[in-house]
Structures are given as structure tokens and as C-alpha cells.
Short mmCIF file of C-alpha atoms and ligand atoms in Angstrom, two decimals:
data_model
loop_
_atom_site.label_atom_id
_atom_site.label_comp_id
_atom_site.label_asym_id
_atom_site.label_seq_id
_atom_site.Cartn_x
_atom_site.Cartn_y
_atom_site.Cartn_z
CA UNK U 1 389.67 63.02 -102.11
CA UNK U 2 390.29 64.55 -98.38
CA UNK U 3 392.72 63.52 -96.11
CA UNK U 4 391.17 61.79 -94.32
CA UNK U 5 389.40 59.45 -96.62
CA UNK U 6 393.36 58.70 -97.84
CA UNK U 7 394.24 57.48 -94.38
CA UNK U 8 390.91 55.63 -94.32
CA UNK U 9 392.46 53.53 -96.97
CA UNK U 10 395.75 52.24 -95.00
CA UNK U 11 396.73 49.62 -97.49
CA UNK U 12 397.96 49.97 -100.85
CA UNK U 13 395.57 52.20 -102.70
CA UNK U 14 394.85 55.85 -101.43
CA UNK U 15 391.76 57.25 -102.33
CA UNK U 16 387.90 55.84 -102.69
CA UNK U 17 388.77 56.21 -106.81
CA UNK U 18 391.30 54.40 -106.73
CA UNK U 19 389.92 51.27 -104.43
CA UNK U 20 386.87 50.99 -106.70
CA UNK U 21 389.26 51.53 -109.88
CA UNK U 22 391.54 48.38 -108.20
CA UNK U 23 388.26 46.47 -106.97
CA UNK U 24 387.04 46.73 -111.10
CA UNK U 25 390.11 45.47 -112.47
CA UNK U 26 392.49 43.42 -110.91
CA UNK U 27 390.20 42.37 -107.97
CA UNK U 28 393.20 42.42 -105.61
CA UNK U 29 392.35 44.55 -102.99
CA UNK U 30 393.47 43.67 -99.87
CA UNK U 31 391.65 41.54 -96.64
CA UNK U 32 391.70 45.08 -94.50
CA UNK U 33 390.71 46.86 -97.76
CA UNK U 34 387.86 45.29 -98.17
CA UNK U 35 387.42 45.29 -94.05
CA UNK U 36 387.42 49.29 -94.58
CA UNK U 37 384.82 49.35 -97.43
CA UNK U 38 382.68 46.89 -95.67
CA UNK U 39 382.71 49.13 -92.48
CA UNK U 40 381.82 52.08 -93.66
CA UNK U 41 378.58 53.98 -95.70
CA UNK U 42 380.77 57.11 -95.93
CA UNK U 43 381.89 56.34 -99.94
CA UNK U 44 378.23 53.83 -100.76
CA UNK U 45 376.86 56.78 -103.19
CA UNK U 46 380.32 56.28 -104.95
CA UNK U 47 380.49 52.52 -104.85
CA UNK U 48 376.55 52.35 -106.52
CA UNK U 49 377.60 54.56 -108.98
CA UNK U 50 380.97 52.94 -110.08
CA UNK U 51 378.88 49.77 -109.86
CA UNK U 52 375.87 50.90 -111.95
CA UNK U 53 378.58 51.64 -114.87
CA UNK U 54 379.86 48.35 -114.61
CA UNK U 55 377.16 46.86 -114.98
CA UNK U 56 375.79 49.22 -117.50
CA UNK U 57 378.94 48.59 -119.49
CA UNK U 58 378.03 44.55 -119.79
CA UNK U 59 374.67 44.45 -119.19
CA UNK U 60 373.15 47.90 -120.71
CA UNK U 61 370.36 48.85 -119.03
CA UNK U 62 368.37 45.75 -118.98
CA UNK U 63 367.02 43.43 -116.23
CA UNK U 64 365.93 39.59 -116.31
CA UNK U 65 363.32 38.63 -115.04
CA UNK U 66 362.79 34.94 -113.30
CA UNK U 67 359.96 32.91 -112.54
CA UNK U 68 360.34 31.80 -108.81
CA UNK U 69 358.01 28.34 -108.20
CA UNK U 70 358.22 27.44 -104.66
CA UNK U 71 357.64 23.79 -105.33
CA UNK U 72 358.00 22.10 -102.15
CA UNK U 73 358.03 23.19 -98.52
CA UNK U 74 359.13 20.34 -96.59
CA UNK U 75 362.87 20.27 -95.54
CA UNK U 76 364.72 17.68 -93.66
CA UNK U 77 367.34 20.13 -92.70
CA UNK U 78 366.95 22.04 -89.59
CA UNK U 79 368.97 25.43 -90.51
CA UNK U 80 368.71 27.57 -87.16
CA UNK U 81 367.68 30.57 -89.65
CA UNK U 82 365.01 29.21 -91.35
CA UNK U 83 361.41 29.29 -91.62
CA UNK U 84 360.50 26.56 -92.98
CA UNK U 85 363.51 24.29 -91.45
CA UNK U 86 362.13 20.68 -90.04
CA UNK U 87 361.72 21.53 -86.76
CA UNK U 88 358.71 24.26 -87.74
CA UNK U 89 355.93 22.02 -86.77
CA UNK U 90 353.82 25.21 -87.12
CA UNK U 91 354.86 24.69 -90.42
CA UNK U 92 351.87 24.10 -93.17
CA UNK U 93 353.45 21.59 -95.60
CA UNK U 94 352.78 21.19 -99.32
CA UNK U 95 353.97 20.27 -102.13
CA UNK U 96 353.09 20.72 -106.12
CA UNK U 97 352.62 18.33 -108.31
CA UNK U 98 354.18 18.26 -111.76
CA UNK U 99 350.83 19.51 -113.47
CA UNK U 100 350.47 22.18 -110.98
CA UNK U 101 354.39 23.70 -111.74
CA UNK U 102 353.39 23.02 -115.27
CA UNK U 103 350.38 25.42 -115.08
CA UNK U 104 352.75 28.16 -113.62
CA UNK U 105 355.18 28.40 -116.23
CA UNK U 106 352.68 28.84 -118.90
CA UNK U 107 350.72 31.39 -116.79
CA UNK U 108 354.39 32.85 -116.64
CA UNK U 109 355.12 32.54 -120.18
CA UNK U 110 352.11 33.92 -121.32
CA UNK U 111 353.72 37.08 -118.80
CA UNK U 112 356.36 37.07 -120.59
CA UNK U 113 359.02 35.02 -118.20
CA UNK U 114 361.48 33.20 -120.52
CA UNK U 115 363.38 31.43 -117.06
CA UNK U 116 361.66 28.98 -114.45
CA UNK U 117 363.44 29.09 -111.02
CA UNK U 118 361.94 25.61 -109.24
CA UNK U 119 363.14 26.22 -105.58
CA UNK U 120 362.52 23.53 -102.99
CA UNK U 121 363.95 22.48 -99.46
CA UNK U 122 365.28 19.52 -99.24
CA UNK U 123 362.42 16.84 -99.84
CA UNK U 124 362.60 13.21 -100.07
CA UNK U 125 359.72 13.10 -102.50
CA UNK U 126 361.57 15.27 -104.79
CA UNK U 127 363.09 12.21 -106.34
CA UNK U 128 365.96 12.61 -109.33
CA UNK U 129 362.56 11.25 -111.45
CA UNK U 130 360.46 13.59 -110.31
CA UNK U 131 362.62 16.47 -110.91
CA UNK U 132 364.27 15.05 -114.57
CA UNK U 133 360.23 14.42 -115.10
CA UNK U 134 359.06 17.96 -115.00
CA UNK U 135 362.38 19.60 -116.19
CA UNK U 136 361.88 17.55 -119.46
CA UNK U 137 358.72 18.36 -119.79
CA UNK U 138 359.24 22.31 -119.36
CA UNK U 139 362.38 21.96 -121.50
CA UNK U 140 360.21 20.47 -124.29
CA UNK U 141 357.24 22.35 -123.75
CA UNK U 142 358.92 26.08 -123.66
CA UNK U 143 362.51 25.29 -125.18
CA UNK U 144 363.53 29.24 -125.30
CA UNK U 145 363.35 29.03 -121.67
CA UNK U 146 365.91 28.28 -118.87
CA UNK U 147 365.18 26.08 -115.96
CA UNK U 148 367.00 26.70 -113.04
CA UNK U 149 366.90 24.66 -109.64
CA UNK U 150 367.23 25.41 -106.51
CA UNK U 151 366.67 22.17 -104.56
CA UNK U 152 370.07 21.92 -102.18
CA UNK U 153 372.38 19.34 -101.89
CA UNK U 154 371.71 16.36 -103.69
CA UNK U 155 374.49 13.77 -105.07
CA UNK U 156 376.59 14.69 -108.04
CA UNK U 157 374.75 11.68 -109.71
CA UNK U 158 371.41 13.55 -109.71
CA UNK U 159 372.72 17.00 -110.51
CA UNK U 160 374.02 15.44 -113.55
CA UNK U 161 370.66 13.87 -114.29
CA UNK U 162 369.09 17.37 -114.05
CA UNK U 163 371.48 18.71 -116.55
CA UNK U 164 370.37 15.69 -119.12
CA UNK U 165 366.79 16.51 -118.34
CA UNK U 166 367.51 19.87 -119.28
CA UNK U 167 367.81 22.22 -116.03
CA UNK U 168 370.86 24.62 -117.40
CA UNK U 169 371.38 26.62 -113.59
CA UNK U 170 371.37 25.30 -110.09
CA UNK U 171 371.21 27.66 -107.09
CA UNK U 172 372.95 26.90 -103.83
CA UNK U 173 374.15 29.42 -101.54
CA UNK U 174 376.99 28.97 -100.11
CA UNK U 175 375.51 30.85 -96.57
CA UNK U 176 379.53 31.37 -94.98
CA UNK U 177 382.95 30.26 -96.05
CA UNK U 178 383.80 30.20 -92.10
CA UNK U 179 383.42 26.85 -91.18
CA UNK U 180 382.76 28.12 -87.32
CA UNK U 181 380.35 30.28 -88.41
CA UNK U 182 378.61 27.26 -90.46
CA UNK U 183 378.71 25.32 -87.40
CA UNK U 184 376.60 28.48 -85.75
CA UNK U 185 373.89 28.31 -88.26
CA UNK U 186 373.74 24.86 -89.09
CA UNK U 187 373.29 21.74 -86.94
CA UNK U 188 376.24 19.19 -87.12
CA UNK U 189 374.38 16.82 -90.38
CA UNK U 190 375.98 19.56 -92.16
CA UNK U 191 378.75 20.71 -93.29
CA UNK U 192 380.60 23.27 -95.13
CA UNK U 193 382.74 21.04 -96.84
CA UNK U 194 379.77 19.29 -98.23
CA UNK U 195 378.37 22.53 -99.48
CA UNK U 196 381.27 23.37 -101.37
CA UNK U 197 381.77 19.86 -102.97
CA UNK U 198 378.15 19.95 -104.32
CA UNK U 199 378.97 23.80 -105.93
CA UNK U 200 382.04 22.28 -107.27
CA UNK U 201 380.13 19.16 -108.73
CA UNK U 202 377.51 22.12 -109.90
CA UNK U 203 380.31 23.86 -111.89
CA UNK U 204 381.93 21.05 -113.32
CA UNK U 205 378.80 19.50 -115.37
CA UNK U 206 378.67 22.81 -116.52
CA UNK U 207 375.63 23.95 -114.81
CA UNK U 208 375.79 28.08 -114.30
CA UNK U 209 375.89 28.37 -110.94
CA UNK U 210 374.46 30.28 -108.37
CA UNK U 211 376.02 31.25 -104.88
CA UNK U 212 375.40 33.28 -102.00
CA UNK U 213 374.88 34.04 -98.46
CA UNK U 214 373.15 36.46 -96.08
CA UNK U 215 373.85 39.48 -94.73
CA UNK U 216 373.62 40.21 -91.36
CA UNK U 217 373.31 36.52 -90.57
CA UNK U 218 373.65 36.03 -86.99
CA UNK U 219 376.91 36.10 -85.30
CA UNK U 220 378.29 37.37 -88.90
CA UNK U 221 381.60 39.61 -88.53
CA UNK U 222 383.42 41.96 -91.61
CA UNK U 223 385.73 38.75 -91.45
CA UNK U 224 383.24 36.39 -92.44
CA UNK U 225 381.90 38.75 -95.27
CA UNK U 226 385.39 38.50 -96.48
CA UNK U 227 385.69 34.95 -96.72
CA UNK U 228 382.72 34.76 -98.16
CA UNK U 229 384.39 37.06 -101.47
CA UNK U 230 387.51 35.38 -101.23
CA UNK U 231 385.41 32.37 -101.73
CA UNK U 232 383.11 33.74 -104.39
CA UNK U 233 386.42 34.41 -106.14
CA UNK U 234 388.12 30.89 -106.37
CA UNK U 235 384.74 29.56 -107.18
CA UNK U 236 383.82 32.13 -110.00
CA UNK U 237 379.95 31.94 -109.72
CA UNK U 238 377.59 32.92 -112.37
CA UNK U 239 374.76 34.38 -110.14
CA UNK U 240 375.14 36.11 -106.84
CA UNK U 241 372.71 35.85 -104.31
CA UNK U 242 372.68 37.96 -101.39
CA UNK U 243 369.80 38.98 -99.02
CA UNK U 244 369.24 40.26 -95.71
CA UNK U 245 368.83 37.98 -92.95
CA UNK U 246 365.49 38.41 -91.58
CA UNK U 247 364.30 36.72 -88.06
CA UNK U 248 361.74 33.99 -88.25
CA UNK U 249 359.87 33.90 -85.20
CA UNK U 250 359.86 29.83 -84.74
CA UNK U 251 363.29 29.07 -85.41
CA UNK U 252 366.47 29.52 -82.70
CA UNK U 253 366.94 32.96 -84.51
CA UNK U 254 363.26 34.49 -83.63
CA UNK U 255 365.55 37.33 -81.32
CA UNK U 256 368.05 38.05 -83.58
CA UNK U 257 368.19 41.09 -85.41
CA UNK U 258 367.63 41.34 -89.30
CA UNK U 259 370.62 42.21 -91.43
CA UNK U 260 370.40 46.02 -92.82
CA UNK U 261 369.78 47.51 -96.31
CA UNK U 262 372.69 49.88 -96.28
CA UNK U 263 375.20 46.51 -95.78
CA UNK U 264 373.21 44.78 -98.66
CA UNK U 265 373.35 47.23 -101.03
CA UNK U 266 376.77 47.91 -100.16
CA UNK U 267 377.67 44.00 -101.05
CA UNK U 268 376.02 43.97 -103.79
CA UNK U 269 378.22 47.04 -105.57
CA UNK U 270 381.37 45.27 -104.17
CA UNK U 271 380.83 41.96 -106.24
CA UNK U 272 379.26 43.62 -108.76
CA UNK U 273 382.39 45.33 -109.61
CA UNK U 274 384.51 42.06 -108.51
CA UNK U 275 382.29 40.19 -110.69
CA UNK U 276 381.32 42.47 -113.78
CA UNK U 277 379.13 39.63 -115.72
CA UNK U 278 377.59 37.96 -112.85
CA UNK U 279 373.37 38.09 -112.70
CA UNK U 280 372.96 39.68 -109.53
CA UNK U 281 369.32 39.14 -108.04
CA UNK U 282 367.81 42.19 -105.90
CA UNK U 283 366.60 39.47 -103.42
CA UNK U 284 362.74 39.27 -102.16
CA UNK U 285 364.07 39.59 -98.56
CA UNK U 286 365.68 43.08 -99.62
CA UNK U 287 362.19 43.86 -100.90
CA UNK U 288 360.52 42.12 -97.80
CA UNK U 289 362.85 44.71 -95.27
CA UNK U 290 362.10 47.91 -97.32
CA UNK U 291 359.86 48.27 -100.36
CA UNK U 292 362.41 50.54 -102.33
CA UNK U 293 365.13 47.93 -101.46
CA UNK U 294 364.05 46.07 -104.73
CA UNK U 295 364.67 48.96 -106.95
CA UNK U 296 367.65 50.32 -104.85
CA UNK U 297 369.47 47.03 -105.30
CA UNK U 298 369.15 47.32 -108.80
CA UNK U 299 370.91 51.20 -108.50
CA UNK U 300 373.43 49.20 -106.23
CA UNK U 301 374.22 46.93 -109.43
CA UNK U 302 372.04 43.96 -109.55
CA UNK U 303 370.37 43.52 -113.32
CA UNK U 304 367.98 40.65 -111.64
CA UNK U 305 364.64 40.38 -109.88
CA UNK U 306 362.37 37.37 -109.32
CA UNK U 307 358.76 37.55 -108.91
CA UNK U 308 357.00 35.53 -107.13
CA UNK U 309 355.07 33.04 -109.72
CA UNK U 310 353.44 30.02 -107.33
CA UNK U 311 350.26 29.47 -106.93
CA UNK U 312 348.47 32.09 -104.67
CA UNK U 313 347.49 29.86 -101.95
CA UNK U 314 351.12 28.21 -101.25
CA UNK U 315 352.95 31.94 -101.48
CA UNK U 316 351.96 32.31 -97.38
CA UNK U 317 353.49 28.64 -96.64
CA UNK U 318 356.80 29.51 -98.15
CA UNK U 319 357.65 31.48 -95.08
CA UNK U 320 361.75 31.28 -95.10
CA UNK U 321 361.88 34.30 -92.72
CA UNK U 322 359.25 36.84 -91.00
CA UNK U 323 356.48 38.76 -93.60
CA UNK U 324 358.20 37.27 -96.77
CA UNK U 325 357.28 39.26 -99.48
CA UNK U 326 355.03 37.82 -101.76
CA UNK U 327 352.16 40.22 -103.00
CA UNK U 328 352.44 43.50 -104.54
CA UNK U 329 355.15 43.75 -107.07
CA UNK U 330 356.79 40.47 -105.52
CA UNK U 331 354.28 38.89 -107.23
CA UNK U 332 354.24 37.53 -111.00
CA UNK U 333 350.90 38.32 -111.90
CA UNK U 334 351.59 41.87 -110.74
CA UNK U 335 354.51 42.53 -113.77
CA UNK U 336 353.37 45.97 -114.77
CA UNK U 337 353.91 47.89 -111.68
CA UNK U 338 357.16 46.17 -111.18
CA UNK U 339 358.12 47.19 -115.13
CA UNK U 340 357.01 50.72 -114.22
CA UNK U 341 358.54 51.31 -111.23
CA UNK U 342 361.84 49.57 -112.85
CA UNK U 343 361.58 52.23 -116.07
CA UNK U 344 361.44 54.66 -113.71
CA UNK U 345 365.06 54.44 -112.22
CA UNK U 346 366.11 54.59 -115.50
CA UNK U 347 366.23 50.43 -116.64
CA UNK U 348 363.85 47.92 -118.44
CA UNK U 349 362.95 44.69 -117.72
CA UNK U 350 362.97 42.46 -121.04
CA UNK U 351 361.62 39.08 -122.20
CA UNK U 352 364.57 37.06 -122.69
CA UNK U 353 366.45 34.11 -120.90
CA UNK U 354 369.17 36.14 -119.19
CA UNK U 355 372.06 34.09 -119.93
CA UNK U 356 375.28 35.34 -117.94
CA UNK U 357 377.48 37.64 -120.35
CA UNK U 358 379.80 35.35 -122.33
CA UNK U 359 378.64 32.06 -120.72
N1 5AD V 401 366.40 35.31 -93.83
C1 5AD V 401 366.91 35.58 -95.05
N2 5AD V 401 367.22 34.64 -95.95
C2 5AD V 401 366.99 33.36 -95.61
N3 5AD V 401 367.21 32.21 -96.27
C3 5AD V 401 366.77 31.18 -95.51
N4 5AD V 401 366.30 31.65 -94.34
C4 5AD V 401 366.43 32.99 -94.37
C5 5AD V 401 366.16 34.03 -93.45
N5 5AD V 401 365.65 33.78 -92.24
C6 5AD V 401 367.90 32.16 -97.55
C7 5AD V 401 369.12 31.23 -97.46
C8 5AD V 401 368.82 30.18 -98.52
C9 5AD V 401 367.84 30.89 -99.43
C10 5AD V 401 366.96 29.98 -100.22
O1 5AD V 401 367.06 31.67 -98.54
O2 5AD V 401 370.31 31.94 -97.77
O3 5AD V 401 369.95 29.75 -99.22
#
């Protein structure tokens, strides 16, 4: 190490080495620490690399694959970041019916997906019978797959119904631990605290859970990134979502710039080594701001990716931010290319369920 990467690290530690070393085992870094790392792209090739061992070490060199149905488009939130929030009047809405997210799982099985991600804003019509229905039906109809949802808040009550019907992993981003910062991206029907009751309700039926936020986000600061580990740390999360924020041109956001690859890929090697067993996505919007970022988040640490499997004609409609990537090797139907290009930095995607290590 030089000098002057030693007084880079003010607090404790005193050398890159040494912070990753401390970051991969006892996780107790430092808030200014973790400020440095954050702030800085001079020690990333070093970060990737202790964080492709990691997860090498747990994970080998394989990579799940998910099934991403985009079941429903209508939202009665109104999330200043998002494309398809309830404001968007522009907004085409649809919504599949239960034989329609049938047909898409056994298109994907037939690919060789063995986990169904069912993501949905928050609609109405999405009733707790609605969802058990088709859960139970997947669950019976493919039972060495996972179903995952990704639906928002709902009441403990119906998460728990999920979890009879089957579903075995919720998504639900966080999006900040600041509650300020909420209160910038979110209009006041929401709240932070409710957020983080639902993930606790999510962990506590024994769902594995998935959190998250963006990066970049508008108005976001090094001190809300922090919060937002701190957080990820009491609440232990089995998947780790974490994207770019990228402008969509009818919400409040349209002139707000996009979050970066270099601070992505960066968070993503910091929790991969926080969190050694978590399934870390490389997120469509990484792919949607750079076409390598897909395979360069999985170089950063992430053992995930999640094609795009709804039907062709609501892929457009599911617009949560600017261009989404959809086609290409975001797409389900396009598997081979993505298995390629993913053998070719040196990992391999594989038909299983992807369970988290240990869970
Ligand atoms: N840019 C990037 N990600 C977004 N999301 C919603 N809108 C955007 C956007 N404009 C993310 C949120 C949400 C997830 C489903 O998509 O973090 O939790």
C-alpha cells in the first residue's frame, strides 16, 4: 500500500487490504470508513476482486437465473421516481390474467427457469385470492420451482396467505433508511416506517427476503448509502437489490440525473463482502445504463440475473424508468446469448432454484 492510500483510511484500519479483510469478516468498519470507500473508484479493481472470491468461495462459479413476470402495471402509489407511478396517465395499463402468467412459467420452464419472480405495483385487483390462486397453482404445477413476489406492501395477513399458497420469497426494497430522504421520494401516504414493518412481517413468516434501494436516487448523499447498510445489516436480507436510478421522463424526476455504473458496481462488492451468502441480482436498470453493466455486476459479485419472461407485448408498458431494458439478452426467450456471454467472464448460469446458501 502507498502512503497515501494509508491516510485515505483515517479510521481504524490502514490499508485497502486490510478494510476489505475487516469489511469480509467482522463487518465493523466504521460510518467514515465506509464514507471513504463509497467516495472513491481509486481501490474498485481491488474491491471486485476481493468480492468475486467471496462469492466464489460460497457460491462457486454459478449464477441463478429468475423468471421476471411483470404481472400488473397499475399502481396506486405515486413514487416521484417512477414510471409507472399513478399519476402516469400516459401510462398504458394492463394486467395478466392467471392463465396468461401460467403460460409464462411453462414457456420458462421449458427454458430452463426453475424460479418465477411475479412483480406487480400495487393493484387493487391483485386480491390475496388472486395471488394465493395462481401461486398454488404454479406451486402444484412446477413444485421444484420457487415463487417469489414482488407486489409491495400488503398486510401481514396476506403475506402470510402467500406463504400458505406457496410463494417462498417476497421482494421489497427498502429504497432509503433516511426517513427525510423517504419523504423526498415518496408522497406523504407513505412511510418508511411502514416499509420496514412489512420487511419485518416478511422475515418473520419466514419468507427469504429481498431488499434494496437505488443508487444515485435523487437527492441521495454517501450518508444515506450508509444507512441504507447499516440497515441491510440489522435486517439481514437474503437478496440484495440494487440498481441505478434512471430518469423517467413523466414523473417529478424527468431532470434528474441517472445514478452511475462505477457507484453500482462499487455497492454491490461492498455488500457482497458484508453479506457473503446473499443472491445479489445484476439489476435490468444496470443493464438498461450500459450493456456490459449486466456482466460487470456479476465481476463486481452478484451470482443473479433476471430475464425478462412476460409476454412480448406488455415488456414496453412496464416502463419503471427511461428505455428499460427488455429485449436482447434482457429477454427470456433470448437465454443463449446471455449463457454465452456469462461463460465468457468465466461463470455459468445453471438450472436450479437458487436457494440462498444455508437458508
Ligand atoms: N430507476 C431505477 N429503478 C427504479 N425503480 C422504480 N423506479 C425506478 C427508476 N426510475 C425500482 C425501485 C423499485 C423497483 C421495483 O424498481 O427501487 O423497488
Amino acid at each position: 500500500m502507498t502512503s497515501g492510500s494509508d491516510k485515505y483510511f483515517v479510521c481504524g484500519a490502514n490499508s485497502v487490504s486490510s478494510v476489505i479483510e475487516e469489511l469480509k469478516t467482522t463487518c465493523t468498519l466504521s460510518d467514515s470508513q465506509l464514507l471513504n470507500i463509497l467516495s472513491t473508484d481509486k481501490y474498485d479493481q481491488e474491491l471486485f476482486s476481493a468480492a468475486d472470491e467471496v462469492r466464489r468461495s460460497v457460491y462457486g462459479d454459478r449464477v441463478f437465473i429468475r423468471g421476471l413476470i411483470e404481472i400488473t402495471n397499475y399502481c396506486r402509489n405515486d413514487c416521484y421516481y417512477c414510471g409507472i407511478r399513478r399519476s402516469n396517465e400516459q401510462a398504458e395499463r394492463y394486467r395478466l390474467s392467471a392463465d396468461e402468467i401460467f403460460s409464462c412459467c411453462q414457456e420458462g420452464y421449458a427454458l430452463g427457469f426453475r424460479t418465477f419472480v411475479l412483480q406487480g405495483g400495487e393493484d387493487a385487483q391483485c386480491t390475496d385470492e388472486f395471488i394465493c390462486g395462481v401461486t398454488a397453482r404454479l406451486h402444484d404445477a412446477f413444485p421444484d420451482c420457487a415463487i417469489t413476489l414482488s407486489l409491495g406492501e400488503r398486510p401481514e395477513s396476506s403475506y402470510r396467505a402467500m406463504y400458505s399458497s406457496g410463494a417462498r420469497r417476497y421482494l421489497l426494497r427498502h429504497e432509503t433508511a433516511d426517513f427525510a430522504h423517504y419523504a423526498k421520494l415518496h408522497p406523504s401516504s407513505m412511510s418508511l416506517e411502514n416499509r420496514m414493518k412489512c420487511l419485518s412481517a416478511l422475515k418473520k413468516i419466514g419468507f427469504q427476503t429481498g431488499d434494496g434501494f437505488m443508487t444515485g436516487a435523487p437527492f441521495q448523499t454517501a450518508h444515506h448509502i450508509v444507512k441504507d447498510i447499516r440497515f441491510m445489516q440489522a435486517l439481514s436480507p437474503d437478496m440484495i437489490g440494487i440498481g441505478p436510478f434512471i430518469h423517467h421522463r413523466t414523473t417529478p424526476f424527468a431532470h434528474c440525473p441517472d445514478g452511475t455504473l462505477s457507484l453500482t458496481l462499487r455497492l454491490i462488492a461492498i455488500l457482497r463482502l458484508i453479506f457473503p451468502k446473499a443472491l445479489i441480482p445484476s439489476t435490468t436498470a444496470l443493464a438498461t445504463l450500459c450493456p456490459e453493466g449486466r456482466i460487470l455486476g456479476l465481476k463486481a459479485g452478484a451470482n443473479v440475473v433476471m430475464p425478462n419472461l412476460s409476454p412480448r407485448t406488455v415488456r414496453k408498458k412496464y416502463e419503471l424508468y427511461e428505455n428499460k431494458a427488455h429485449g436482447g439478452m434482457e429477454s427470456a426467450q433470448e437465454l443463449d446469448a446471455l449463457k454465452k456471454a456469462v461463460k465468457e467472464a468465466g461463470y455459468k448460469i445453471v438450472v436450479d432454484k437458487g436457494d440462498r446458501a444455508g437458508f
